[in-house]
Short mmCIF file of C-alpha atoms and ligand atoms in Angstrom, two decimals:
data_model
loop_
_atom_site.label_atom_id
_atom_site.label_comp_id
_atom_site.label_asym_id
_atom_site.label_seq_id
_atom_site.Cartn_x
_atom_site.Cartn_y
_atom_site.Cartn_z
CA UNK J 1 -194.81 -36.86 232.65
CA UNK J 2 -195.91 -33.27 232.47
CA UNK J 3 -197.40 -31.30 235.80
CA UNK J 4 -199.04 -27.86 235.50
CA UNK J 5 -197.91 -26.13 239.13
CA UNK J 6 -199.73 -23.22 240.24
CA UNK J 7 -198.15 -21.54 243.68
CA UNK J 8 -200.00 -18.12 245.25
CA UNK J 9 -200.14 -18.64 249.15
CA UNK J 10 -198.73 -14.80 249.81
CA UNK J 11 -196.75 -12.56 247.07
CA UNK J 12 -196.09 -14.89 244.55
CA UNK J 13 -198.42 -15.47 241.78
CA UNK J 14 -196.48 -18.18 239.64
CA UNK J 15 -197.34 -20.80 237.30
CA UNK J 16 -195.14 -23.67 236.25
CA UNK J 17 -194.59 -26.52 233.90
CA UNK J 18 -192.12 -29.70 235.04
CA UNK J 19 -191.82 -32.54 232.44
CA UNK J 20 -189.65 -35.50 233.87
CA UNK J 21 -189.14 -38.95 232.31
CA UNK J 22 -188.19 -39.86 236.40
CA UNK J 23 -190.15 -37.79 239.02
CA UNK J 24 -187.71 -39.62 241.55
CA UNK J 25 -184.62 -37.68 240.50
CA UNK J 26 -183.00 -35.25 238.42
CA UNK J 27 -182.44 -36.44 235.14
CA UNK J 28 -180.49 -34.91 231.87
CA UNK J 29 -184.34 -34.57 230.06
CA UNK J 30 -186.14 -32.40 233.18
CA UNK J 31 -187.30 -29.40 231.95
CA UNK J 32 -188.97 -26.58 234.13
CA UNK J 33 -190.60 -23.30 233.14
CA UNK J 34 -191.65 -21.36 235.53
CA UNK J 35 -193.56 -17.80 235.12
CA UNK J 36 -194.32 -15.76 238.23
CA UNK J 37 -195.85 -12.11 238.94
CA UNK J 38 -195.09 -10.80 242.06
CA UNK J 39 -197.27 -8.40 244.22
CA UNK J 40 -194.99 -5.77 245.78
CA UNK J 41 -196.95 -3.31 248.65
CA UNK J 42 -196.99 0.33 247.46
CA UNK J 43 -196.09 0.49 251.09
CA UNK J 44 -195.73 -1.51 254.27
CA UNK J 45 -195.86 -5.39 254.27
CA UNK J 46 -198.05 -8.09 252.41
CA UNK J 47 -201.66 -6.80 252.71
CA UNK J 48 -203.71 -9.69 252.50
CA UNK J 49 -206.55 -7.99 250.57
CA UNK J 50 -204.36 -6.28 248.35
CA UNK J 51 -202.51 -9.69 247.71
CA UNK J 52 -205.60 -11.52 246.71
CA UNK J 53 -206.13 -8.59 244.15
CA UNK J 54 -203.15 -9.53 243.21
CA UNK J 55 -203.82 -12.83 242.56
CA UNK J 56 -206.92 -12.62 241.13
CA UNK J 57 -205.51 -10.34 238.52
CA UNK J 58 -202.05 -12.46 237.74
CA UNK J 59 -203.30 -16.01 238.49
CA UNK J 60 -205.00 -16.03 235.36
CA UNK J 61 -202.74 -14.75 232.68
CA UNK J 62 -199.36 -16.80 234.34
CA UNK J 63 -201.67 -20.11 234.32
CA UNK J 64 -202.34 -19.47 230.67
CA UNK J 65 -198.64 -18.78 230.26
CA UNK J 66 -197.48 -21.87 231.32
CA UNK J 67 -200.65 -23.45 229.61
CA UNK J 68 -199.16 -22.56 226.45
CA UNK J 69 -195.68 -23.79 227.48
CA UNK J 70 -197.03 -27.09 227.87
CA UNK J 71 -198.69 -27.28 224.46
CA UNK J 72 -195.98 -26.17 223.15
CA UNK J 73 -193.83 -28.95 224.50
CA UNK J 74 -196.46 -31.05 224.04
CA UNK J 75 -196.25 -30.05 219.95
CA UNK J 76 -192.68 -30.31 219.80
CA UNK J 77 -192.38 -34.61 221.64
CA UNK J 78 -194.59 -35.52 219.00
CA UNK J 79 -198.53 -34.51 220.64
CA UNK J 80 -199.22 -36.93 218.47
CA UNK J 81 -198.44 -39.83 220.76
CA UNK J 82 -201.18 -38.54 223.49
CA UNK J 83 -203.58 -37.65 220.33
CA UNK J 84 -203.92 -33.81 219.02
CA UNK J 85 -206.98 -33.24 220.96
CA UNK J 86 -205.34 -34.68 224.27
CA UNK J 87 -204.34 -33.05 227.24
CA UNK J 88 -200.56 -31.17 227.18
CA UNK J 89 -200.57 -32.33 230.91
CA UNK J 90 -200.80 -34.91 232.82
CA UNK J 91 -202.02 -33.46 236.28
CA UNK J 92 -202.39 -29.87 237.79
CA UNK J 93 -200.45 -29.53 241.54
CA UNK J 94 -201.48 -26.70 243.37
CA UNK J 95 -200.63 -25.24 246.92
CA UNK J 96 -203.42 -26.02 249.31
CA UNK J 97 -201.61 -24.55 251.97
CA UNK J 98 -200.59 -22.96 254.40
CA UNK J 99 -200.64 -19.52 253.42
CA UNK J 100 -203.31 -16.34 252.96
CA UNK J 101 -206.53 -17.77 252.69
CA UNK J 102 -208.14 -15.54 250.80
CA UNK J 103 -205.34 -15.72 248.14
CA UNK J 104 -205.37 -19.87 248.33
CA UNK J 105 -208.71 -19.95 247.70
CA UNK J 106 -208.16 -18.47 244.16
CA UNK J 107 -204.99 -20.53 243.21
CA UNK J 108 -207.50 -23.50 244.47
CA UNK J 109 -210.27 -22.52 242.13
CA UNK J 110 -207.81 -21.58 238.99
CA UNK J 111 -206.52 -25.57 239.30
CA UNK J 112 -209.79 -26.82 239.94
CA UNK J 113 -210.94 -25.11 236.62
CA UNK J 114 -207.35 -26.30 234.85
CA UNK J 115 -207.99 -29.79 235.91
CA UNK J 116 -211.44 -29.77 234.41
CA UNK J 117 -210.57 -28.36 231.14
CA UNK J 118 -207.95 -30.93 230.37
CA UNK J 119 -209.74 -33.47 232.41
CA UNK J 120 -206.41 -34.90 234.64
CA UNK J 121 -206.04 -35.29 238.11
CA UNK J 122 -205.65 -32.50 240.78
CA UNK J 123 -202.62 -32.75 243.17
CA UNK J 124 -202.89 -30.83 246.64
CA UNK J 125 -199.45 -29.64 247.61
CA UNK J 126 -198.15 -28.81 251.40
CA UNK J 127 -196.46 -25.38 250.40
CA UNK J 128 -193.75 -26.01 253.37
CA UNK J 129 -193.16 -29.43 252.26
CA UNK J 130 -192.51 -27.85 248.77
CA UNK J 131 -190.06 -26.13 249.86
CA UNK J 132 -188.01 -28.71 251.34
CA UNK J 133 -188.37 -31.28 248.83
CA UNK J 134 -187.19 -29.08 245.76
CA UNK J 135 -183.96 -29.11 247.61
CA UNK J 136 -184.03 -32.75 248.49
CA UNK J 137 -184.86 -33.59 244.87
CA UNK J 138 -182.37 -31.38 243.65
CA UNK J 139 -179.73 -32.93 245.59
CA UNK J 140 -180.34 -36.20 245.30
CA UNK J 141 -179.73 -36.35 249.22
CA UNK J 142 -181.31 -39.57 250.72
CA UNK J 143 -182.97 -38.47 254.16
CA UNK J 144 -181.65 -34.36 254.91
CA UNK J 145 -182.47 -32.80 257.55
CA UNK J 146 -184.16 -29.59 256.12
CA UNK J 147 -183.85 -26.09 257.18
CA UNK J 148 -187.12 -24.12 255.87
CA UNK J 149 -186.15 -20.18 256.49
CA UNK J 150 -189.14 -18.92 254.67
CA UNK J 151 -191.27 -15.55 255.30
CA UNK J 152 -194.32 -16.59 257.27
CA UNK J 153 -192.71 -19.72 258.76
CA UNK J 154 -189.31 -21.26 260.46
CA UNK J 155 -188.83 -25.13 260.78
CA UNK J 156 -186.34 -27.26 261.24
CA UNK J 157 -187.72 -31.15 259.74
CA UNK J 158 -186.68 -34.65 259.78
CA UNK J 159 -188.31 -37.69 258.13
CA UNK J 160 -189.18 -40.43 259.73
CA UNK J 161 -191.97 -43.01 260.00
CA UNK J 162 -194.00 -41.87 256.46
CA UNK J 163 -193.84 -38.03 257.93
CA UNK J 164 -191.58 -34.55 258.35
CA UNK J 165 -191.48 -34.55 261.59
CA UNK J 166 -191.18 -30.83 263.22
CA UNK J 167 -188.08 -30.72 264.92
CA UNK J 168 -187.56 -27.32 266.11
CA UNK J 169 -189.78 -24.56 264.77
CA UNK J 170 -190.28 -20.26 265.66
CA UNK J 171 -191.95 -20.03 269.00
CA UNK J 172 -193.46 -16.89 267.26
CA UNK J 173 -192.98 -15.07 263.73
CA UNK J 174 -191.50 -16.40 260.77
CA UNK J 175 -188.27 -15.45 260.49
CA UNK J 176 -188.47 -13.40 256.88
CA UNK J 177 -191.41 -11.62 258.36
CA UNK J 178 -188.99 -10.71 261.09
CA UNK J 179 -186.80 -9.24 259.21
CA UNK J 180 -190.08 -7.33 256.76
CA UNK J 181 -191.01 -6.03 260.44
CA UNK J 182 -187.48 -4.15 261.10
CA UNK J 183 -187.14 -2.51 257.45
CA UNK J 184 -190.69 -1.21 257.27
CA UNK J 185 -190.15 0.32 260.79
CA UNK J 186 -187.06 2.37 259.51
CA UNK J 187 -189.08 2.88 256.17
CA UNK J 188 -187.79 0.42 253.40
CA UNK J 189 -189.22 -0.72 251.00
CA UNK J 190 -190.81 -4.67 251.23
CA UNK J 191 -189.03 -6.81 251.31
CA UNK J 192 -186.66 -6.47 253.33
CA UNK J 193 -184.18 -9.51 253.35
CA UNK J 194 -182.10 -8.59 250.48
CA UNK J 195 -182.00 -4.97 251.93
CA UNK J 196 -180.57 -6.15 255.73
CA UNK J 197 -178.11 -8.28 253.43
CA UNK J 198 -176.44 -5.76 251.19
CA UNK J 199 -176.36 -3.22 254.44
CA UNK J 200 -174.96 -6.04 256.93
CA UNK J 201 -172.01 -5.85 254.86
CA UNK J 202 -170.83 -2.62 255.85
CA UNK J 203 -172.13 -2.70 259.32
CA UNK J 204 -170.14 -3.61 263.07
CA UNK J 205 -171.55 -6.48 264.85
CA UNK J 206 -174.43 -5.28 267.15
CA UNK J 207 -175.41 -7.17 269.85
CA UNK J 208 -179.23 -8.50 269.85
CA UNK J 209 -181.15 -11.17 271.81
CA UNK J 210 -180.19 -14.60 270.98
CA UNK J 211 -183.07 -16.83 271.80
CA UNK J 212 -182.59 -20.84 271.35
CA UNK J 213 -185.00 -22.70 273.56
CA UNK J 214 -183.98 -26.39 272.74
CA UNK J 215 -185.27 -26.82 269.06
CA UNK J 216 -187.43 -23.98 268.78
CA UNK J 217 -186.33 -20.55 267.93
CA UNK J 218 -187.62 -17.20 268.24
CA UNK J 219 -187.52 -13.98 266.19
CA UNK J 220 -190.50 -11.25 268.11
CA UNK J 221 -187.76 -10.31 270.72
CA UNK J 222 -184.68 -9.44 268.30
CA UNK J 223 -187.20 -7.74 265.70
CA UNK J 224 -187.88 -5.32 268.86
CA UNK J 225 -184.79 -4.69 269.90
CA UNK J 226 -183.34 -4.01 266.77
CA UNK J 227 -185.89 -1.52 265.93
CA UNK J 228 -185.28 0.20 269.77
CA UNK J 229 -181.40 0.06 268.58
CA UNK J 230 -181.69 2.38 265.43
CA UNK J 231 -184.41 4.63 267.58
CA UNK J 232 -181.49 4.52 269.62
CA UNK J 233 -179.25 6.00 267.04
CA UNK J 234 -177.06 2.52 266.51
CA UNK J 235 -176.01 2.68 262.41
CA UNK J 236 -178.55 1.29 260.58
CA UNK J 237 -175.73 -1.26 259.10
CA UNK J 238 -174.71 -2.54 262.17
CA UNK J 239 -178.32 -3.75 263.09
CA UNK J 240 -178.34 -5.18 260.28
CA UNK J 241 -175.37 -6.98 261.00
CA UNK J 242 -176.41 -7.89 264.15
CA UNK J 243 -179.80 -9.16 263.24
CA UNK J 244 -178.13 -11.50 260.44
CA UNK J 245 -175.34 -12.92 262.79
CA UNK J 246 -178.01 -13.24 266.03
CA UNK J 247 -180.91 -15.20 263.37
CA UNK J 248 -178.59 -16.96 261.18
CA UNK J 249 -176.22 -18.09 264.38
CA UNK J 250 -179.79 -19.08 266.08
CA UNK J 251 -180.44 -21.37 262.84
CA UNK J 252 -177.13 -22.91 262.29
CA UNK J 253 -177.60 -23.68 265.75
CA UNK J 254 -180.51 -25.70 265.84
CA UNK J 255 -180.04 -27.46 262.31
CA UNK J 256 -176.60 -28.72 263.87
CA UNK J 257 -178.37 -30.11 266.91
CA UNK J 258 -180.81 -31.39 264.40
CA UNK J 259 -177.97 -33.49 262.71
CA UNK J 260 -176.12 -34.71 265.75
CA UNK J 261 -179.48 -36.13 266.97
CA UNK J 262 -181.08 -37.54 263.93
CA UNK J 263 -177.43 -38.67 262.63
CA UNK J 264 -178.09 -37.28 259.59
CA UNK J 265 -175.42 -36.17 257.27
CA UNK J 266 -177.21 -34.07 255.40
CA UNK J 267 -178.66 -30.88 255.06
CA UNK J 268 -180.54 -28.94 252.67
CA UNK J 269 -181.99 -25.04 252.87
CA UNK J 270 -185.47 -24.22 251.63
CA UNK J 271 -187.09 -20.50 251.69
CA UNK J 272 -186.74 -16.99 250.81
CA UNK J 273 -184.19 -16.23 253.28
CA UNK J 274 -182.78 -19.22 252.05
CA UNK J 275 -181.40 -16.77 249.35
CA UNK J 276 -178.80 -14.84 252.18
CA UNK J 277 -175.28 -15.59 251.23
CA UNK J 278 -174.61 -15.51 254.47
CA UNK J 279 -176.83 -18.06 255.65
CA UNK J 280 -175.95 -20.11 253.37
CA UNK J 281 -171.99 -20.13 254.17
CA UNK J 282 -172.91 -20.21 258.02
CA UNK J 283 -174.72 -23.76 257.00
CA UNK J 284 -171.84 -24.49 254.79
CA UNK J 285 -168.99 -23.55 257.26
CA UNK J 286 -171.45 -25.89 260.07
CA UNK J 287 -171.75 -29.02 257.93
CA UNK J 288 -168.28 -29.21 256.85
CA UNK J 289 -166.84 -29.00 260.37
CA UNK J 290 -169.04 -31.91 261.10
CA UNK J 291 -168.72 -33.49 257.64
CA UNK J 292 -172.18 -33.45 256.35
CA UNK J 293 -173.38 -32.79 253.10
CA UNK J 294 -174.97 -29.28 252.40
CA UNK J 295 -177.26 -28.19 249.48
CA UNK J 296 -179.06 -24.76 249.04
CA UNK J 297 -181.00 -24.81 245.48
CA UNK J 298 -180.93 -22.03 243.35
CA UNK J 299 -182.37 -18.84 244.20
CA UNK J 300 -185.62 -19.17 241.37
CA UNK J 301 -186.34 -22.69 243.96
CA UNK J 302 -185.84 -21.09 247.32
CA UNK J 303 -187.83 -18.56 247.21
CA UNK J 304 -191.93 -19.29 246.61
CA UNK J 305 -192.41 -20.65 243.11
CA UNK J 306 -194.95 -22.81 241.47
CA UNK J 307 -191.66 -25.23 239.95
CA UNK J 308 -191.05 -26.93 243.68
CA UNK J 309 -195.48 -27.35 243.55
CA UNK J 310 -195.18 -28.99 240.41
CA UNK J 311 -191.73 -31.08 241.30
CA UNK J 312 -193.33 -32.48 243.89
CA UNK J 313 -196.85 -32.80 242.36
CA UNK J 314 -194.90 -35.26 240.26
CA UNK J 315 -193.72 -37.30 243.25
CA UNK J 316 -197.46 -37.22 244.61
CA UNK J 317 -199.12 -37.85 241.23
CA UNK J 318 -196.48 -40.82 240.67
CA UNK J 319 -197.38 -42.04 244.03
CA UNK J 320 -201.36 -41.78 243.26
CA UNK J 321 -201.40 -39.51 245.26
CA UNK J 322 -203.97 -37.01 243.78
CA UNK J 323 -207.44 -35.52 245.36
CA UNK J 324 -210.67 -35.40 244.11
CA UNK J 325 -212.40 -31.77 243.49
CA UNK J 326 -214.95 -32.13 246.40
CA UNK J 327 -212.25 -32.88 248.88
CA UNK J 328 -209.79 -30.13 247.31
CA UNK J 329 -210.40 -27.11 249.90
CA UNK J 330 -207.56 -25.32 250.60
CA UNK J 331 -205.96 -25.06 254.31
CA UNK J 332 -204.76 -21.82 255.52
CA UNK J 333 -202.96 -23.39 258.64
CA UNK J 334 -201.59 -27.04 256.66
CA UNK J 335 -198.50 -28.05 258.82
CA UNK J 336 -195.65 -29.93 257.02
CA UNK J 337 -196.52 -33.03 259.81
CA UNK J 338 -199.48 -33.51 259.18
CA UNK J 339 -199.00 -35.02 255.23
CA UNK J 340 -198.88 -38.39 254.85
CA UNK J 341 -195.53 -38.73 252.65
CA UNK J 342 -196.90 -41.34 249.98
CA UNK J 343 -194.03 -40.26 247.49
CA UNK J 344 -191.08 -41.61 249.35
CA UNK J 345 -191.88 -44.95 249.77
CA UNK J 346 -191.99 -45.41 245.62
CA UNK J 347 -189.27 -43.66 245.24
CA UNK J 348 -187.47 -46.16 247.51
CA UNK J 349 -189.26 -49.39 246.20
P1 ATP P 401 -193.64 -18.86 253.19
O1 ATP P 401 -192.90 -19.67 252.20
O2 ATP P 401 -193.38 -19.22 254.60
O3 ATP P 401 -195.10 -18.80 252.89
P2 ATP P 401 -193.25 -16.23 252.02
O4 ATP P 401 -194.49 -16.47 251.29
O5 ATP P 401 -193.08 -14.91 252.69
O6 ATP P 401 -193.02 -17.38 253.06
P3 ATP P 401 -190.64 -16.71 250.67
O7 ATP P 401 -190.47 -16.40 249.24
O8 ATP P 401 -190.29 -18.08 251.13
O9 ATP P 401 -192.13 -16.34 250.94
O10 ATP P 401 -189.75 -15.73 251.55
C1 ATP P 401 -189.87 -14.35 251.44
C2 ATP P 401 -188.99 -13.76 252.54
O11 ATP P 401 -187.61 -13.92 252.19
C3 ATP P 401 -189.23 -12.29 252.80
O12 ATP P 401 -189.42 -12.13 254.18
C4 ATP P 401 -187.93 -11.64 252.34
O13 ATP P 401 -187.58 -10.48 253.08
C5 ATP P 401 -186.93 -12.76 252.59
N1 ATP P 401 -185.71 -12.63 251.79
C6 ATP P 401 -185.61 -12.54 250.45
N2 ATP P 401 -184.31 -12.40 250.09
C7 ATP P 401 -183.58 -12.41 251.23
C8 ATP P 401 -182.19 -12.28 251.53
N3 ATP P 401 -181.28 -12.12 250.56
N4 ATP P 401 -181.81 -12.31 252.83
C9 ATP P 401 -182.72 -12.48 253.82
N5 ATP P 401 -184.03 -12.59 253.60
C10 ATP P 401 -184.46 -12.56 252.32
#
């Protein structure tokens, strides 16, 4: 099986190709390509006109990339089997949602036109969910509980019943955009994760708002007063160190209570900020005390790219899972609960 992903809900205009002989687990024979252009802001944060520019400029040339990937492959296992004139794929996944509308509703029309051309299906992928099923794929982990510590969002999820169910999520902003918020306030550069991280490391622990309100989180009140502390004149690095140990202590926190009451032993990260070494060993030092499993996949998987769309466009399209064109608009707001999870319950039969 071959799946054309295409992923551009904010910054990240990326195209992939995932060939699997399984779609319900790693195998030795997977192969992923992924090719992604990235919109960076002259200034500020994510403009969302300027990121549908973006889009509507890279969308196009990475989709042909990966296009030509997938003949390629499709030339080198023998094309010969599907016909020469066949399709090199077998469906196209795209990200319905949630995200920037104005940049889903290219990545929508690009697959619409993709699916058309090679006449296959058309896959409609929950970007969240993406992000927490790369990980559970990747790990092979039965039933996680999964951390997503993206940009625009914050969840903590368990499955249960045919859905990820929203355990704990921000009361407010997303936690990366959190984090954007405080650098372009003292003038850096977007973004500004890896930034806080490499200054964190040379900064004192300053003390910030720590706010846990049962499984929810929140991020508006620390981004404040860690922008008041360096108008204040408190080093730069120890904010920084502050904010990670306050946010990363907040999530540790919940995903813990998110094991102990789901009795789940495992967890797996999904997410930009997913990328912060010390997130990661926080998660890490947290499961092993309790002696859970942790996974965090690589950095190319936690951040947004069109591989986890077309990973788990596999699972769907396995499933039969797919959508028709008519009923393929895109969803600016699509929760992770509210997908019907059709994939799991093949994988398990
Ligand atoms: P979403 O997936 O919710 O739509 P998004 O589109 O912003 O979010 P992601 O790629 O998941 O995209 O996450 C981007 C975020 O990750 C940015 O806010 C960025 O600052 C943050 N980030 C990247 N690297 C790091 C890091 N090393 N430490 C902390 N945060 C990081």
């Amino acid at each position: 099986m071959r799946i054309l992903g295409i992923e551009g809900t904010a910054w990240a205009a990326s195209a992939s190709v995932f060939e699997t002989p399984d779609p319900a687990q790693v195998t030795d024979d997977d192969h992923v390509f992924i090719e992604t252009d990235a919109y960076a802001p002259d200034s500020g944060g994510i403009h969302p006109r300027e990121a549908a520019e973006h889009m509507g400029e890279a969308i196009p040339t990475v989709v042909e990339t990966a296009i030509d990937h997938a003949h390629e492959r499709a030339t080198a296992d023998g094309a010969s089997e599907r016909g020469a004139d066949s399709s090199p794929i077998d469906a196209v996944a795209f990200a319905r949602g949630p995200g920037l509308g104005p940049c889903l509703r290219i990545v929508a029309t690009a697959a619409r036109a993709v699916a058309q051309r090679f006449d296959v299906p058309l896959v409609g992928v929950n970007h969240m969910v993406a992000h927490l099923e790369v990980g559970r794929h990747r790990s092979g982990f039965d039933s996680p509980v999964c951390l997503n510590a993206s940009g625009a969002n914050a969840h903590i999820l368990g499955y249960r019943n045919g859905r990820y169910r929203v355990l704990g999520e921000t009361m407010d902003t997303g936690v990366g955009n959190a984090i954007d918020k405080f650098t372009r306030h003292i003038g850096w550069s977007h973004p500004g994760g890896p930034k806080v991280e490499q200054h964190a490391r040379d900064g004192e622990y300053h003390e910030l708002p720590y706010v846990v309100k049962g499984m929810d989180f929140s991020f508006s009140g620390i981004m404040s007063a860690a922008k008041q502390a360096v108008d204040d004149g408190v080093p730069v690095d120890d904010v920084c160190r502050g904010m990670e140990e306050t946010i990363f202590a907040m999530l540790t926190e919940v995903a813990e209570r998110a094991l102990s009451l789901t009795g789940a032993d495992e967890l797996v990260l999904g997410g930009g900020v997913g990328q912060n070494d010390r997130l990661q060993r926080m998660l890490g030092e947290m499961c092993e005390q309790r002696g859970a499993k942790f996974y965090a996949p690589e950095n190319r998987f936690l951040r947004d790219n069109a591989g986890m769309i077309a990973m788990l466009g596999a699972k769907m399209y396995a499933a039969g899972d797919t959508i028709a064109i008519e009923d393929s608009r895109i969803d600016s707001n699509f929760r992770p609960d509210e997908v019907a999870v059709t994939w799991r319950g093949t994988e398990e039969s």
